[in-house]
Tab-separated table of C-alpha atoms in Angstrom:
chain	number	residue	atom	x	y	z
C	1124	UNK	CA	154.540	188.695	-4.809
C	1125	UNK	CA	154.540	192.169	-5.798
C	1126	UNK	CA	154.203	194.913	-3.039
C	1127	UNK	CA	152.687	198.641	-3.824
C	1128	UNK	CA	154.708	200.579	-0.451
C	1129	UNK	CA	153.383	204.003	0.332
C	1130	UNK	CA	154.995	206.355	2.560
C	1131	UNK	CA	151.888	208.768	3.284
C	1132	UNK	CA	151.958	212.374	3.256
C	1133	UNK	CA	150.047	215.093	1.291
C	1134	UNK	CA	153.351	217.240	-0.123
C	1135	UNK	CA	155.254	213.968	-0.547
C	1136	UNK	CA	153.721	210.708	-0.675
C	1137	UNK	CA	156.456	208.067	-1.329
C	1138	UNK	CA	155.171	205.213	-3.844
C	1139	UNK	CA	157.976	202.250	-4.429
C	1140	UNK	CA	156.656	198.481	-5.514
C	1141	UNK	CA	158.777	195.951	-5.229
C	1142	UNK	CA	158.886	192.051	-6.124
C	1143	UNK	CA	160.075	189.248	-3.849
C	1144	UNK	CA	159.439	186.317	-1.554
C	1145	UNK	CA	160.546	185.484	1.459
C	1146	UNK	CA	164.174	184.502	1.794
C	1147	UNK	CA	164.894	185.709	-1.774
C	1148	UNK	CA	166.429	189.330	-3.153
C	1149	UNK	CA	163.525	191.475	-3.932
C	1150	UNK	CA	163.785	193.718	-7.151
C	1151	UNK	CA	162.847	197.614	-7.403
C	1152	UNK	CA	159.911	197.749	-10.086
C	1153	UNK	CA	159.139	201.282	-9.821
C	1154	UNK	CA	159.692	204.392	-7.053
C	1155	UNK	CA	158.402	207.867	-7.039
C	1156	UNK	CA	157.041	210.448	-5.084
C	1157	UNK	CA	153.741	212.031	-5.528
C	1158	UNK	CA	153.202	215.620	-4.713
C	1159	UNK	CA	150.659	218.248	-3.955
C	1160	UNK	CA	150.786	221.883	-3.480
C	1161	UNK	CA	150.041	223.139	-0.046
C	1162	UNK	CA	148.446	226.230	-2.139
C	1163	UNK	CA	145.928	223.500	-3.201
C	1164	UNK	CA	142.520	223.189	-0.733
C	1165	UNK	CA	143.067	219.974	1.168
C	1166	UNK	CA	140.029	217.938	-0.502
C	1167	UNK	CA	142.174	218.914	-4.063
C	1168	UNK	CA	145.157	217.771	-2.654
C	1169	UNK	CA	143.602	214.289	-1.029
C	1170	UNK	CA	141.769	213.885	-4.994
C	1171	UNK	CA	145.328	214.301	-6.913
C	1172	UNK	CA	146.873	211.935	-4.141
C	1173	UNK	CA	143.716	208.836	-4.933
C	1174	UNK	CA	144.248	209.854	-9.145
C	1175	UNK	CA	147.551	209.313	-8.754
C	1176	UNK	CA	147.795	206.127	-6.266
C	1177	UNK	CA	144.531	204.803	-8.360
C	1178	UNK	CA	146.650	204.768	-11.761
C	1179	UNK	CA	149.528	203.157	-9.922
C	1180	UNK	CA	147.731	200.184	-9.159
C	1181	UNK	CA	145.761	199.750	-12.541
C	1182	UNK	CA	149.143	200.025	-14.093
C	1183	UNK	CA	151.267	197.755	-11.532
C	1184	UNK	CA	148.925	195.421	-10.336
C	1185	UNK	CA	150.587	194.872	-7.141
C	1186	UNK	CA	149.056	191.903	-4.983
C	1187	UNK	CA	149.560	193.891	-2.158
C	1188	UNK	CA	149.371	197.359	-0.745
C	1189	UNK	CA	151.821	197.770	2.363
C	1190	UNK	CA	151.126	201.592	4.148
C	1191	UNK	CA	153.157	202.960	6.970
C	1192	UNK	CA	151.197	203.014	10.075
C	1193	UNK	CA	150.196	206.524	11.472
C	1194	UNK	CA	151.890	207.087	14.878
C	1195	UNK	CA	151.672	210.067	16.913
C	1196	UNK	CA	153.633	213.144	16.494
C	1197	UNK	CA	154.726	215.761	17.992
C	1198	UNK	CA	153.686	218.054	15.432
C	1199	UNK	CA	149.567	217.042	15.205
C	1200	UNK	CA	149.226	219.048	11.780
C	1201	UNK	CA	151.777	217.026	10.162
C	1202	UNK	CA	150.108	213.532	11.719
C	1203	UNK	CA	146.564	214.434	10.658
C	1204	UNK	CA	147.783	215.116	7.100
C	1205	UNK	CA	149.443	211.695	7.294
C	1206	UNK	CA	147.043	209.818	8.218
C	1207	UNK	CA	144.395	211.372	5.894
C	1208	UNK	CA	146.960	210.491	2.682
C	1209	UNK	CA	147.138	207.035	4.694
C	1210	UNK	CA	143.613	206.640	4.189
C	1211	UNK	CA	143.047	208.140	0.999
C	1212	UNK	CA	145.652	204.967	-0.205
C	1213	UNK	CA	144.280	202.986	1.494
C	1214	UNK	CA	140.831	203.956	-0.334
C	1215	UNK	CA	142.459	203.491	-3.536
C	1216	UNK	CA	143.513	199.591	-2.751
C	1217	UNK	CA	140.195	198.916	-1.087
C	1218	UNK	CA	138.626	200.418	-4.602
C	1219	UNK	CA	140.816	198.048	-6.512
C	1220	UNK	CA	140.215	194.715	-4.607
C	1221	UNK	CA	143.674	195.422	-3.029
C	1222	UNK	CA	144.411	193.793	0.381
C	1223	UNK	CA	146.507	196.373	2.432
C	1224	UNK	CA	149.167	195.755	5.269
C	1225	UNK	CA	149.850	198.339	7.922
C	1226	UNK	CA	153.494	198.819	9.320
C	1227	UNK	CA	155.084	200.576	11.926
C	1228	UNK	CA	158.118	202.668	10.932
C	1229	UNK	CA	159.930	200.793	13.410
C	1230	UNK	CA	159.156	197.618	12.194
C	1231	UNK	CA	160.053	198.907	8.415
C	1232	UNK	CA	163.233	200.096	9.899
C	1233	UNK	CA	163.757	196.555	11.785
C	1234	UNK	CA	163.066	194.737	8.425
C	1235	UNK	CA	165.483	196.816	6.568
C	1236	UNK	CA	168.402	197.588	8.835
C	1237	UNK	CA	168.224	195.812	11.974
C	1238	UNK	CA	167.574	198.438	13.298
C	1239	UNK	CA	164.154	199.796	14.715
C	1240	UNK	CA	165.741	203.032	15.301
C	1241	UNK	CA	167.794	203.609	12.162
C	1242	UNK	CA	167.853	206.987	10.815
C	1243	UNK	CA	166.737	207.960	7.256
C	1244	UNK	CA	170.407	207.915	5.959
C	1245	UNK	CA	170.652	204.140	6.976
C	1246	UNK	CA	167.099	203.330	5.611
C	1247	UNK	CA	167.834	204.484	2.287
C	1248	UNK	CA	171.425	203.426	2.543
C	1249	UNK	CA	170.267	199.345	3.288
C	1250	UNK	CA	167.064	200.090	0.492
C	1251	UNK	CA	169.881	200.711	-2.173
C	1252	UNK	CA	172.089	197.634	-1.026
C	1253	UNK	CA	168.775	195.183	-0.767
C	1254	UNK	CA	167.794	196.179	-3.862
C	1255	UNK	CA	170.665	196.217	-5.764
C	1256	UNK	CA	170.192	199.685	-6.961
C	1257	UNK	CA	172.468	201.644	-8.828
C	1258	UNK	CA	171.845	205.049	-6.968
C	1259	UNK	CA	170.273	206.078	-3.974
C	1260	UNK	CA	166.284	206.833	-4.135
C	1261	UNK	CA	165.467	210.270	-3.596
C	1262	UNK	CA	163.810	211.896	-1.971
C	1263	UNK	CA	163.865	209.876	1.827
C	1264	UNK	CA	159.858	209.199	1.073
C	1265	UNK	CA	161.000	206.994	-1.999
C	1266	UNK	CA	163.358	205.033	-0.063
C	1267	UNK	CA	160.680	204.623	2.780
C	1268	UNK	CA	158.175	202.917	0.330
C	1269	UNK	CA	160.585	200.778	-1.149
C	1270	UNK	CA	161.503	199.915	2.626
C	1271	UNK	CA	157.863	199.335	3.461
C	1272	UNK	CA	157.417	197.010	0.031
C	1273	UNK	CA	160.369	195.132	1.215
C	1274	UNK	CA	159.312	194.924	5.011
C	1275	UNK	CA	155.973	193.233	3.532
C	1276	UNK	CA	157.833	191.078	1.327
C	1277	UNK	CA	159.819	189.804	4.178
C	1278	UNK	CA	157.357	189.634	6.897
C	1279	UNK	CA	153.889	190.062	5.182
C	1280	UNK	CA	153.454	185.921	4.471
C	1281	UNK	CA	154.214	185.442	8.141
C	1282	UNK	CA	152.133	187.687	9.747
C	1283	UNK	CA	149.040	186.898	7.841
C	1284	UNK	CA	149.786	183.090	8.452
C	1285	UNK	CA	149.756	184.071	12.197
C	1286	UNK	CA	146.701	186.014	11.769
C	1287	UNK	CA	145.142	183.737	10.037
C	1288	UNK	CA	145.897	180.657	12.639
C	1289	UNK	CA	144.882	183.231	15.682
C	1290	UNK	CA	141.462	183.870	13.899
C	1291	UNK	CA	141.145	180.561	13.217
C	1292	UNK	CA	141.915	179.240	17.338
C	1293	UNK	CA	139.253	182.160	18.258
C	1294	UNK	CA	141.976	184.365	19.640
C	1295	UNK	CA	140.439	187.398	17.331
C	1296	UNK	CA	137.357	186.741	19.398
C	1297	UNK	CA	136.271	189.397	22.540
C	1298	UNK	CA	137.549	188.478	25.578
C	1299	UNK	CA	134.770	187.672	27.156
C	1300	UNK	CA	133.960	184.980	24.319
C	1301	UNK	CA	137.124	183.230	24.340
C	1302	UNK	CA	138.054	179.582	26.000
C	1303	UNK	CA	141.518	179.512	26.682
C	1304	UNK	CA	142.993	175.773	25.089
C	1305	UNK	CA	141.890	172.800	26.966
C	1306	UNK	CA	145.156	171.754	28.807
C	1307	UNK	CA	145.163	174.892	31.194
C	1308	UNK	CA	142.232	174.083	32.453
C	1309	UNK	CA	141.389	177.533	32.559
C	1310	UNK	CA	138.550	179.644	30.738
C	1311	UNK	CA	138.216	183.226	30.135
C	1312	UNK	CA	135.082	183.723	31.236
């Protein structure tokens, strides 16, 4: 499987694919960061961002795209501008019949260290010792895409299996809709 991981932001957006399978050493394929000038209007900045995440997956081909998940911060400027470069990737996959995955830094950091609450010098630390790499990736939002590709090649086939057999039993259905299974003997509605 080969994983596109973005690390959204609009000055920095980390790119790193990476490919693996569960229980197996992934391999780096490619890691960058894309950048935009905050001199730049923001629809400018959000067009260079889907150019440049467009032409990564027409030249990659990755089968998935694996974005970190928006969480709140305390600085709401800096979260709306993430979340906007989250969706303009996510735009780009959707245009290029790209499934995406959405994970929490904590669960990247999980994945990667053990640690849901590792700093970024332990991230990219454990990124360069998974992957085998010669030198550290710089900047931080290159070693958090690489993290995020190898959090989805990790965890990725398990989740959607789960999803996929919750869908399946009606537990993506409404509440209200739902039967619990037969041998409670209890139903939902």
């Amino acid at each position: 499987m080969r994983v596109l991981g973005i690390d959204p932001g609009l000055t920095r957006c980390g790119w790193g694919i990476v490919d693996g399978r569960p229980g197996a050493r992934p391999t780096a394929v490619g890691v960058g960061v894309i950048r935009s000038s905050a001199e730049l209007d923001l629809e400018l900045r959000l067009l260079e961002l889907h150019t440049q995440v467009t032409a990564l997956l027409r030249e990659h081909r990755p089968d998935v795209v694996a974005i970190e998940r928006v969480f709140t911060q305390n600085n709401k400027g800096t979260a709306t501008g993430t979340a906007q470069a989250a969706g303009v990737a996510a735009l780009a996959a959707a245009q290029a019949d790209r499934p995406v995955a959405w994970h929490t830094p904590s669960e990247v950091k999980a994945a990667i260290s053990g640690n849901g609450r590792a700093d970024k010098e332990q991230v990219t630390l454990m990124v360069t010792r998974v992957l085998g790499l010669a030198a550290a990736p710089k900047p931080a939002d290159a070693a958090d895409a690489l993290a995020l590709a190898v959090c989805h090649v990790w965890r990725g086939p398990a989740q959607t299996r789960l999803r996929t057999a919750a869908l399946a039993g009606g537990l993506g259905a409404p509440m209200a809709s739902r039967t619990l299974p037969r041998w409670t003997g209890v139903s939902a509605r």
